[in-house]
PDB file of C-alpha atoms and ligand atoms in Angstrom:
ATOM      1  CA  MET X1085      37.897 100.591  46.899  1.00  0.00           C
ATOM      2  CA  SER X1086      37.187 100.140  43.118  1.00  0.00           C
ATOM      3  CA  ALA X1087      35.211  97.164  41.834  1.00  0.00           C
ATOM      4  CA  HIS X1088      36.618  93.660  40.894  1.00  0.00           C
ATOM      5  CA  GLN X1089      39.852  93.956  42.704  1.00  0.00           C
ATOM      6  CA  LYS X1090      41.377  90.920  44.178  1.00  0.00           C
ATOM      7  CA  LEU X1091      40.682  91.261  47.896  1.00  0.00           C
ATOM      8  CA  TYR X1092      42.245  88.090  49.172  1.00  0.00           C
ATOM      9  CA  GLU X1093      43.646  84.818  47.779  1.00  0.00           C
ATOM     10  CA  GLY X1094      43.333  81.694  49.852  1.00  0.00           C
ATOM     11  CA  LYS X1095      44.256  78.148  49.148  1.00  0.00           C
ATOM     12  CA  ALA X1096      41.034  77.179  47.418  1.00  0.00           C
ATOM     13  CA  LYS X1097      39.325  80.566  46.583  1.00  0.00           C
ATOM     14  CA  ILE X1098      40.008  84.115  45.396  1.00  0.00           C
ATOM     15  CA  LEU X1099      37.775  86.864  46.709  1.00  0.00           C
ATOM     16  CA  TYR X1100      37.075  89.934  44.509  1.00  0.00           C
ATOM     17  CA  THR X1101      35.274  93.173  45.326  1.00  0.00           C
ATOM     18  CA  THR X1102      32.206  94.166  43.419  1.00  0.00           C
ATOM     19  CA  ASP X1103      30.452  97.499  42.710  1.00  0.00           C
ATOM     20  CA  ASP X1104      28.530  96.906  45.884  1.00  0.00           C
ATOM     21  CA  PRO X1105      30.843  97.270  48.990  1.00  0.00           C
ATOM     22  CA  GLU X1106      28.667  94.777  50.884  1.00  0.00           C
ATOM     23  CA  ILE X1107      28.918  91.976  48.194  1.00  0.00           C
ATOM     24  CA  LEU X1108      31.989  90.006  47.188  1.00  0.00           C
ATOM     25  CA  LEU X1109      32.576  87.603  44.400  1.00  0.00           C
ATOM     26  CA  ALA X1110      34.247  84.203  45.383  1.00  0.00           C
ATOM     27  CA  HIS X1111      36.082  82.379  42.636  1.00  0.00           C
ATOM     28  CA  PHE X1112      36.639  78.583  43.375  1.00  0.00           C
ATOM     29  CA  LYS X1113      40.031  77.218  42.174  1.00  0.00           C
ATOM     30  CA  ASP X1114      41.022  73.758  41.140  1.00  0.00           C
ATOM     31  CA  ASP X1115      44.184  74.138  43.509  1.00  0.00           C
ATOM     32  CA  ALA X1116      44.286  71.539  46.293  1.00  0.00           C
ATOM     33  CA  THR X1117      46.327  71.482  49.515  1.00  0.00           C
ATOM     34  CA  ALA X1118      46.593  69.232  52.396  1.00  0.00           C
ATOM     35  CA  PHE X1119      48.550  68.978  55.556  1.00  0.00           C
ATOM     36  CA  ASN X1120      48.829  72.781  56.054  1.00  0.00           C
ATOM     37  CA  ALA X1121      49.664  73.211  52.420  1.00  0.00           C
ATOM     38  CA  GLN X1122      52.744  70.859  52.667  1.00  0.00           C
ATOM     39  CA  LYS X1123      51.107  68.776  49.922  1.00  0.00           C
ATOM     40  CA  ARG X1124      49.995  70.749  46.865  1.00  0.00           C
ATOM     41  CA  GLY X1125      48.189  69.723  43.701  1.00  0.00           C
ATOM     42  CA  SER X1126      45.307  70.335  41.440  1.00  0.00           C
ATOM     43  CA  ILE X1127      42.012  68.521  41.012  1.00  0.00           C
ATOM     44  CA  ALA X1128      40.601  69.040  37.478  1.00  0.00           C
ATOM     45  CA  GLY X1129      37.154  70.647  37.519  1.00  0.00           C
ATOM     46  CA  LYS X1130      37.148  70.972  41.438  1.00  0.00           C
ATOM     47  CA  GLY X1131      36.442  74.780  41.391  1.00  0.00           C
ATOM     48  CA  GLU X1132      33.198  74.347  39.579  1.00  0.00           C
ATOM     49  CA  ILE X1133      32.184  71.160  41.401  1.00  0.00           C
ATOM     50  CA  ASN X1134      32.797  72.719  44.930  1.00  0.00           C
ATOM     51  CA  CYS X1135      31.112  75.955  44.007  1.00  0.00           C
ATOM     52  CA  THR X1136      27.937  74.184  42.619  1.00  0.00           C
ATOM     53  CA  ILE X1137      27.760  71.693  45.578  1.00  0.00           C
ATOM     54  CA  SER X1138      28.365  74.624  48.087  1.00  0.00           C
ATOM     55  CA  SER X1139      25.724  76.772  46.289  1.00  0.00           C
ATOM     56  CA  HIS X1140      23.126  73.946  46.590  1.00  0.00           C
ATOM     57  CA  LEU X1141      23.981  73.129  50.241  1.00  0.00           C
ATOM     58  CA  LEU X1142      24.063  76.741  51.401  1.00  0.00           C
ATOM     59  CA  ARG X1143      20.671  77.294  49.695  1.00  0.00           C
ATOM     60  CA  GLU X1144      19.453  74.245  51.645  1.00  0.00           C
ATOM     61  CA  MET X1145      20.757  75.887  54.886  1.00  0.00           C
ATOM     62  CA  GLU X1146      19.001  79.287  54.043  1.00  0.00           C
ATOM     63  CA  ALA X1147      15.721  77.303  53.466  1.00  0.00           C
ATOM     64  CA  ALA X1148      16.066  75.848  56.951  1.00  0.00           C
ATOM     65  CA  GLY X1149      16.353  79.214  58.342  1.00  0.00           C
ATOM     66  CA  ILE X1150      20.145  79.343  58.891  1.00  0.00           C
ATOM     67  CA  ALA X1151      21.653  82.736  57.872  1.00  0.00           C
ATOM     68  CA  THR X1152      24.557  82.258  55.425  1.00  0.00           C
ATOM     69  CA  HIS X1153      26.779  84.584  53.379  1.00  0.00           C
ATOM     70  CA  PHE X1154      25.411  83.012  50.090  1.00  0.00           C
ATOM     71  CA  ILE X1155      23.714  85.245  47.584  1.00  0.00           C
ATOM     72  CA  ASP X1156      23.776  83.467  44.253  1.00  0.00           C
ATOM     73  CA  SER X1157      26.193  81.767  41.787  1.00  0.00           C
ATOM     74  CA  PRO X1158      26.390  83.764  38.465  1.00  0.00           C
ATOM     75  CA  THR X1159      28.813  81.145  36.867  1.00  0.00           C
ATOM     76  CA  GLY X1160      29.914  77.610  37.488  1.00  0.00           C
ATOM     77  CA  ASN X1161      32.919  78.420  39.639  1.00  0.00           C
ATOM     78  CA  GLN X1162      31.771  81.766  41.056  1.00  0.00           C
ATOM     79  CA  MET X1163      29.621  82.578  44.051  1.00  0.00           C
ATOM     80  CA  ARG X1164      28.269  86.054  45.073  1.00  0.00           C
ATOM     81  CA  VAL X1165      28.467  86.395  48.853  1.00  0.00           C
ATOM     82  CA  ARG X1166      27.708  88.930  51.524  1.00  0.00           C
ATOM     83  CA  ARG X1167      30.769  90.580  52.937  1.00  0.00           C
ATOM     84  CA  VAL X1168      31.364  89.152  56.454  1.00  0.00           C
ATOM     85  CA  GLN X1169      34.156  89.328  58.838  1.00  0.00           C
ATOM     86  CA  ILE X1170      35.317  85.782  59.217  1.00  0.00           C
ATOM     87  CA  LEU X1171      35.811  84.517  62.795  1.00  0.00           C
ATOM     88  CA  PRO X1172      39.293  82.982  63.074  1.00  0.00           C
ATOM     89  CA  LEU X1173      37.732  79.619  64.015  1.00  0.00           C
ATOM     90  CA  GLU X1174      37.275  76.409  62.362  1.00  0.00           C
ATOM     91  CA  VAL X1175      34.135  74.626  63.701  1.00  0.00           C
ATOM     92  CA  VAL X1176      34.396  70.977  63.252  1.00  0.00           C
ATOM     93  CA  VAL X1177      31.421  68.577  63.732  1.00  0.00           C
ATOM     94  CA  ARG X1178      32.060  64.911  63.891  1.00  0.00           C
ATOM     95  CA  ASN X1179      29.625  61.943  63.690  1.00  0.00           C
ATOM     96  CA  ILE X1180      32.200  59.207  63.105  1.00  0.00           C
ATOM     97  CA  ALA X1181      35.714  59.160  64.260  1.00  0.00           C
ATOM     98  CA  ALA X1182      38.314  60.012  61.498  1.00  0.00           C
ATOM     99  CA  GLY X1183      41.306  62.197  60.789  1.00  0.00           C
ATOM    100  CA  SER X1184      42.889  64.134  63.630  1.00  0.00           C
ATOM    101  CA  LEU X1185      40.422  62.804  66.230  1.00  0.00           C
ATOM    102  CA  CYS X1186      41.730  59.285  65.745  1.00  0.00           C
ATOM    103  CA  LYS X1187      45.303  60.526  65.614  1.00  0.00           C
ATOM    104  CA  GLN X1188      45.043  62.384  68.840  1.00  0.00           C
ATOM    105  CA  THR X1189      42.800  59.930  70.830  1.00  0.00           C
ATOM    106  CA  GLY X1190      43.524  56.509  69.455  1.00  0.00           C
ATOM    107  CA  LEU X1191      39.876  55.954  68.627  1.00  0.00           C
ATOM    108  CA  PRO X1192      39.646  53.498  65.750  1.00  0.00           C
ATOM    109  CA  VAL X1193      38.670  55.034  62.365  1.00  0.00           C
ATOM    110  CA  GLY X1194      34.898  54.514  61.847  1.00  0.00           C
ATOM    111  CA  THR X1195      33.789  54.589  65.527  1.00  0.00           C
ATOM    112  CA  LEU X1196      30.299  55.826  65.645  1.00  0.00           C
ATOM    113  CA  LEU X1197      30.081  58.691  68.237  1.00  0.00           C
ATOM    114  CA  LYS X1198      27.227  58.514  70.648  1.00  0.00           C
ATOM    115  CA  GLN X1199      26.448  62.089  70.011  1.00  0.00           C
ATOM    116  CA  PRO X1200      27.890  64.641  67.477  1.00  0.00           C
ATOM    117  CA  LEU X1201      31.223  66.193  68.737  1.00  0.00           C
ATOM    118  CA  VAL X1202      31.694  69.918  68.056  1.00  0.00           C
ATOM    119  CA  GLU X1203      35.295  71.177  68.214  1.00  0.00           C
ATOM    120  CA  PHE X1204      36.966  74.501  67.670  1.00  0.00           C
ATOM    121  CA  PHE X1205      40.320  74.908  65.862  1.00  0.00           C
ATOM    122  CA  TYR X1206      42.290  78.174  65.708  1.00  0.00           C
ATOM    123  CA  LYS X1207      42.301  79.219  62.048  1.00  0.00           C
ATOM    124  CA  ASN X1208      46.001  80.108  61.884  1.00  0.00           C
ATOM    125  CA  ASP X1209      48.215  78.640  59.218  1.00  0.00           C
ATOM    126  CA  ASP X1210      51.421  79.748  60.973  1.00  0.00           C
ATOM    127  CA  LEU X1211      50.474  77.735  64.096  1.00  0.00           C
ATOM    128  CA  GLY X1212      49.127  74.758  62.071  1.00  0.00           C
ATOM    129  CA  ASP X1213      45.366  75.322  63.013  1.00  0.00           C
ATOM    130  CA  PRO X1214      45.654  73.873  66.440  1.00  0.00           C
ATOM    131  CA  LEU X1215      42.707  72.484  68.454  1.00  0.00           C
ATOM    132  CA  LEU X1216      41.433  75.033  71.008  1.00  0.00           C
ATOM    133  CA  THR X1217      40.217  74.473  74.523  1.00  0.00           C
ATOM    134  CA  ARG X1218      37.363  76.676  75.650  1.00  0.00           C
ATOM    135  CA  GLU X1219      39.785  78.449  77.942  1.00  0.00           C
ATOM    136  CA  ARG X1220      42.213  79.131  75.146  1.00  0.00           C
ATOM    137  CA  LEU X1221      39.462  80.386  72.851  1.00  0.00           C
ATOM    138  CA  PHE X1222      38.521  82.921  75.501  1.00  0.00           C
ATOM    139  CA  LEU X1223      42.108  83.878  76.435  1.00  0.00           C
ATOM    140  CA  LEU X1224      42.624  84.732  72.773  1.00  0.00           C
ATOM    141  CA  GLU X1225      39.249  86.426  72.585  1.00  0.00           C
ATOM    142  CA  LEU X1226      38.434  84.660  69.441  1.00  0.00           C
ATOM    143  CA  ALA X1227      34.657  84.738  70.203  1.00  0.00           C
ATOM    144  CA  THR X1228      32.344  85.674  73.100  1.00  0.00           C
ATOM    145  CA  PRO X1229      30.800  83.104  75.360  1.00  0.00           C
ATOM    146  CA  GLU X1230      27.387  83.865  73.683  1.00  0.00           C
ATOM    147  CA  GLN X1231      28.931  83.439  70.256  1.00  0.00           C
ATOM    148  CA  VAL X1232      30.481  80.083  71.171  1.00  0.00           C
ATOM    149  CA  GLU X1233      27.052  78.848  72.297  1.00  0.00           C
ATOM    150  CA  GLN X1234      25.465  80.146  69.162  1.00  0.00           C
ATOM    151  CA  LEU X1235      28.128  78.564  67.046  1.00  0.00           C
ATOM    152  CA  LYS X1236      27.626  75.233  68.615  1.00  0.00           C
ATOM    153  CA  THR X1237      23.873  75.334  68.138  1.00  0.00           C
ATOM    154  CA  LEU X1238      24.206  76.506  64.579  1.00  0.00           C
ATOM    155  CA  ALA X1239      26.934  73.737  63.782  1.00  0.00           C
ATOM    156  CA  LEU X1240      24.610  71.017  65.264  1.00  0.00           C
ATOM    157  CA  GLN X1241      21.706  72.268  63.258  1.00  0.00           C
ATOM    158  CA  VAL X1242      23.821  72.298  60.036  1.00  0.00           C
ATOM    159  CA  ASN X1243      24.903  68.763  60.992  1.00  0.00           C
ATOM    160  CA  ASP X1244      21.120  67.611  61.206  1.00  0.00           C
ATOM    161  CA  ILE X1245      20.184  69.087  57.860  1.00  0.00           C
ATOM    162  CA  LEU X1246      23.328  68.056  56.144  1.00  0.00           C
ATOM    163  CA  SER X1247      23.505  64.420  57.475  1.00  0.00           C
ATOM    164  CA  ALA X1248      19.929  63.964  56.350  1.00  0.00           C
ATOM    165  CA  PHE X1249      20.511  65.456  52.980  1.00  0.00           C
ATOM    166  CA  PHE X1250      23.608  63.339  52.328  1.00  0.00           C
ATOM    167  CA  GLN X1251      21.790  60.275  53.653  1.00  0.00           C
ATOM    168  CA  ARG X1252      19.202  60.734  50.972  1.00  0.00           C
ATOM    169  CA  CYS X1253      22.141  60.788  48.516  1.00  0.00           C
ATOM    170  CA  GLY X1254      23.321  57.444  49.832  1.00  0.00           C
ATOM    171  CA  ILE X1255      26.314  59.177  51.449  1.00  0.00           C
ATOM    172  CA  THR X1256      27.296  59.115  55.206  1.00  0.00           C
ATOM    173  CA  LEU X1257      28.515  62.509  56.592  1.00  0.00           C
ATOM    174  CA  VAL X1258      31.470  61.503  58.764  1.00  0.00           C
ATOM    175  CA  ASP X1259      32.784  64.994  59.736  1.00  0.00           C
ATOM    176  CA  PHE X1260      33.022  68.445  58.301  1.00  0.00           C
ATOM    177  CA  LYS X1261      34.386  71.969  58.928  1.00  0.00           C
ATOM    178  CA  LEU X1262      32.492  75.163  59.064  1.00  0.00           C
ATOM    179  CA  GLU X1263      33.479  78.771  59.109  1.00  0.00           C
ATOM    180  CA  PHE X1264      31.361  81.685  60.303  1.00  0.00           C
ATOM    181  CA  GLY X1265      31.436  85.417  59.804  1.00  0.00           C
ATOM    182  CA  LEU X1266      29.764  88.595  61.241  1.00  0.00           C
ATOM    183  CA  ASP X1267      27.832  90.884  58.846  1.00  0.00           C
ATOM    184  CA  ARG X1268      27.571  94.623  59.162  1.00  0.00           C
ATOM    185  CA  ASP X1269      24.636  94.113  61.582  1.00  0.00           C
ATOM    186  CA  GLY X1270      26.632  91.741  63.806  1.00  0.00           C
ATOM    187  CA  THR X1271      24.699  88.683  62.712  1.00  0.00           C
ATOM    188  CA  LEU X1272      26.435  85.453  62.630  1.00  0.00           C
ATOM    189  CA  ARG X1273      26.420  83.918  59.083  1.00  0.00           C
ATOM    190  CA  LEU X1274      27.578  80.588  57.847  1.00  0.00           C
ATOM    191  CA  ALA X1275      30.354  81.348  55.474  1.00  0.00           C
ATOM    192  CA  ASP X1276      32.959  79.688  53.268  1.00  0.00           C
ATOM    193  CA  GLU X1277      31.997  76.495  51.603  1.00  0.00           C
ATOM    194  CA  ILE X1278      30.531  73.029  52.202  1.00  0.00           C
ATOM    195  CA  SER X1279      32.015  70.485  49.756  1.00  0.00           C
ATOM    196  CA  PRO X1280      34.169  67.353  49.516  1.00  0.00           C
ATOM    197  CA  ASP X1281      37.064  69.610  50.356  1.00  0.00           C
ATOM    198  CA  THR X1282      35.520  70.405  53.815  1.00  0.00           C
ATOM    199  CA  CYS X1283      33.520  67.239  54.521  1.00  0.00           C
ATOM    200  CA  ARG X1284      34.459  63.590  54.936  1.00  0.00           C
ATOM    201  CA  LEU X1285      31.864  61.703  52.944  1.00  0.00           C
ATOM    202  CA  TRP X1286      31.659  57.860  52.737  1.00  0.00           C
ATOM    203  CA  ASN X1287      29.581  55.973  50.088  1.00  0.00           C
ATOM    204  CA  ASN X1288      27.028  53.927  51.759  1.00  0.00           C
ATOM    205  CA  SER X1289      27.111  51.281  49.092  1.00  0.00           C
ATOM    206  CA  ASP X1290      30.826  50.399  49.762  1.00  0.00           C
ATOM    207  CA  ASP X1291      32.280  49.030  53.057  1.00  0.00           C
ATOM    208  CA  ASP X1292      35.877  49.234  51.766  1.00  0.00           C
ATOM    209  CA  PRO X1293      37.708  51.675  53.862  1.00  0.00           C
ATOM    210  CA  ASP X1294      39.519  53.135  50.787  1.00  0.00           C
ATOM    211  CA  ARG X1295      36.873  52.617  48.077  1.00  0.00           C
ATOM    212  CA  ARG X1296      34.121  54.220  50.046  1.00  0.00           C
ATOM    213  CA  VAL X1297      35.999  57.699  50.418  1.00  0.00           C
ATOM    214  CA  MET X1298      34.272  60.384  48.209  1.00  0.00           C
ATOM    215  CA  ASP X1299      36.128  63.483  49.697  1.00  0.00           C
ATOM    216  CA  LYS X1300      39.519  65.206  49.832  1.00  0.00           C
ATOM    217  CA  ASP X1301      40.956  62.153  51.768  1.00  0.00           C
ATOM    218  CA  ARG X1302      41.359  60.580  48.201  1.00  0.00           C
ATOM    219  CA  PHE X1303      43.892  63.409  47.557  1.00  0.00           C
ATOM    220  CA  ARG X1304      45.361  63.477  51.090  1.00  0.00           C
ATOM    221  CA  ARG X1305      45.965  59.779  51.065  1.00  0.00           C
ATOM    222  CA  ASP X1306      46.807  59.372  47.246  1.00  0.00           C
ATOM    223  CA  LEU X1307      43.827  56.959  46.787  1.00  0.00           C
ATOM    224  CA  GLY X1308      43.381  57.980  43.189  1.00  0.00           C
ATOM    225  CA  ASN X1309      40.187  58.733  41.317  1.00  0.00           C
ATOM    226  CA  VAL X1310      39.922  62.072  43.150  1.00  0.00           C
ATOM    227  CA  GLU X1311      38.048  63.904  40.229  1.00  0.00           C
ATOM    228  CA  GLU X1312      35.601  60.957  39.800  1.00  0.00           C
ATOM    229  CA  ALA X1313      34.704  60.982  43.441  1.00  0.00           C
ATOM    230  CA  TYR X1314      34.051  64.741  43.604  1.00  0.00           C
ATOM    231  CA  GLN X1315      31.984  64.386  40.330  1.00  0.00           C
ATOM    232  CA  GLN X1316      29.916  61.575  41.877  1.00  0.00           C
ATOM    233  CA  VAL X1317      29.155  63.752  45.046  1.00  0.00           C
ATOM    234  CA  LEU X1318      28.146  66.541  42.657  1.00  0.00           C
ATOM    235  CA  GLU X1319      25.818  64.293  40.650  1.00  0.00           C
ATOM    236  CA  ARG X1320      24.182  62.900  43.772  1.00  0.00           C
ATOM    237  CA  VAL X1321      23.702  66.317  45.275  1.00  0.00           C
ATOM    238  CA  LEU X1322      22.101  67.628  41.899  1.00  0.00           C
ATOM    239  CA  ALA X1323      19.828  64.537  41.671  1.00  0.00           C
ATOM    240  CA  GLN X1324      18.708  65.029  45.210  1.00  0.00           C
ATOM    241  CA  THR X1325      18.029  68.721  44.925  1.00  0.00           C
ATOM    242  CA  ASN X1326      16.119  68.231  41.705  1.00  0.00           C
ATOM    243  CA  GLN X1327      13.990  65.492  43.260  1.00  0.00           C
ATOM    244  CA  GLN X1328      13.182  67.814  46.148  1.00  0.00           C
ATOM    245  CA  SER X1329      12.074  70.588  43.929  1.00  0.00           C
ATOM    246  CA  GLU X1330       9.771  68.404  41.882  1.00  0.00           C
TER     247      GLU X1330
HETATM  248  N1  UDP J1870      38.979  70.268  57.547  1.00  0.00           N
HETATM  249  C1  UDP J1870      38.935  71.306  56.629  1.00  0.00           C
HETATM  250  N2  UDP J1870      39.927  72.312  56.722  1.00  0.00           N
HETATM  251  C2  UDP J1870      40.952  72.144  57.621  1.00  0.00           C
HETATM  252  C3  UDP J1870      40.929  71.100  58.445  1.00  0.00           C
HETATM  253  C4  UDP J1870      39.882  70.189  58.525  1.00  0.00           C
HETATM  254  O1  UDP J1870      38.013  71.422  55.783  1.00  0.00           O
HETATM  255  O2  UDP J1870      41.916  73.018  57.658  1.00  0.00           O
HETATM  256  C5  UDP J1870      37.867  69.302  57.542  1.00  0.00           C
HETATM  257  C6  UDP J1870      38.256  67.999  57.097  1.00  0.00           C
HETATM  258  O3  UDP J1870      38.122  67.813  55.662  1.00  0.00           O
HETATM  259  C7  UDP J1870      37.322  66.932  57.837  1.00  0.00           C
HETATM  260  C8  UDP J1870      37.079  67.818  59.166  1.00  0.00           C
HETATM  261  O4  UDP J1870      37.427  69.225  58.887  1.00  0.00           O
HETATM  262  O5  UDP J1870      36.120  66.870  57.162  1.00  0.00           O
HETATM  263  C9  UDP J1870      37.939  67.289  60.417  1.00  0.00           C
HETATM  264  O6  UDP J1870      39.216  67.297  60.039  1.00  0.00           O
HETATM  265  P1  UDP J1870      40.364  66.769  61.008  1.00  0.00           P
HETATM  266  O7  UDP J1870      40.287  67.565  62.247  1.00  0.00           O
HETATM  267  O8  UDP J1870      40.079  65.336  61.138  1.00  0.00           O
HETATM  268  O9  UDP J1870      41.732  67.166  60.276  1.00  0.00           O
HETATM  269  P2  UDP J1870      42.516  66.365  59.258  1.00  0.00           P
HETATM  270  O10 UDP J1870      43.161  65.186  59.893  1.00  0.00           O
HETATM  271  O11 UDP J1870      41.535  66.058  58.087  1.00  0.00           O
HETATM  272  O12 UDP J1870      43.521  67.440  58.904  1.00  0.00           O
END
């Protein structure tokens, strides 16, 4: 395949080939979707903000010894990544009850979970990304039992590092979604992005259930000031990263 061809366009990113068949270029878009793309819109500057936040956080993971697809970020809204085969799983980690967990269990929003909960969803838009049981996951052969154990361990490790990082930013990591891929050697690598699109982030200095929201729920729930919230997360992540490197 020749270089710089569009390989895939998703809801938030476009993937291009490069001169190196093992390296892809991810272009982060301003497009925003929610509720399985039933709600569509745009968040000004989101592509660059999410690319920058993700780059910093993926570097943070690499520094902690977690293999990721991240190589570098040549421009504000572009990330060079290793080519991986994405597992069709959304690995969700929750520290506090919100979103679909509350809808499906009746747990009140904001309930502190005694221990982090790891859940697997089937990454399949046509089916609406349904929650998987372990049995269904194996029935569909979406991962091997060894991979599932590895994914859980990795997801919990990411949660520890990410929760601590955001806590230093004055932000509570409520829940988040991860995606993983297999590289040519069969190594599991953390892939996709880590950003206000994929994490629920609550401002520690505000108790108000609407005002504290610093993530895509502002777009999902029409809370307003979406760009400002994303920008605020970026500023805190940058300040924290700079402080750590001093
Ligand atoms: N999430 C995501 N992409 C998805 C579904 C969920 O990034 O397709 C993230 C979401 O932003 C939240 C976490 O995963 O941080 C848990 O989402 P939940 O299952 O509560 O689903 P929701 O009700 O947000 O659709």
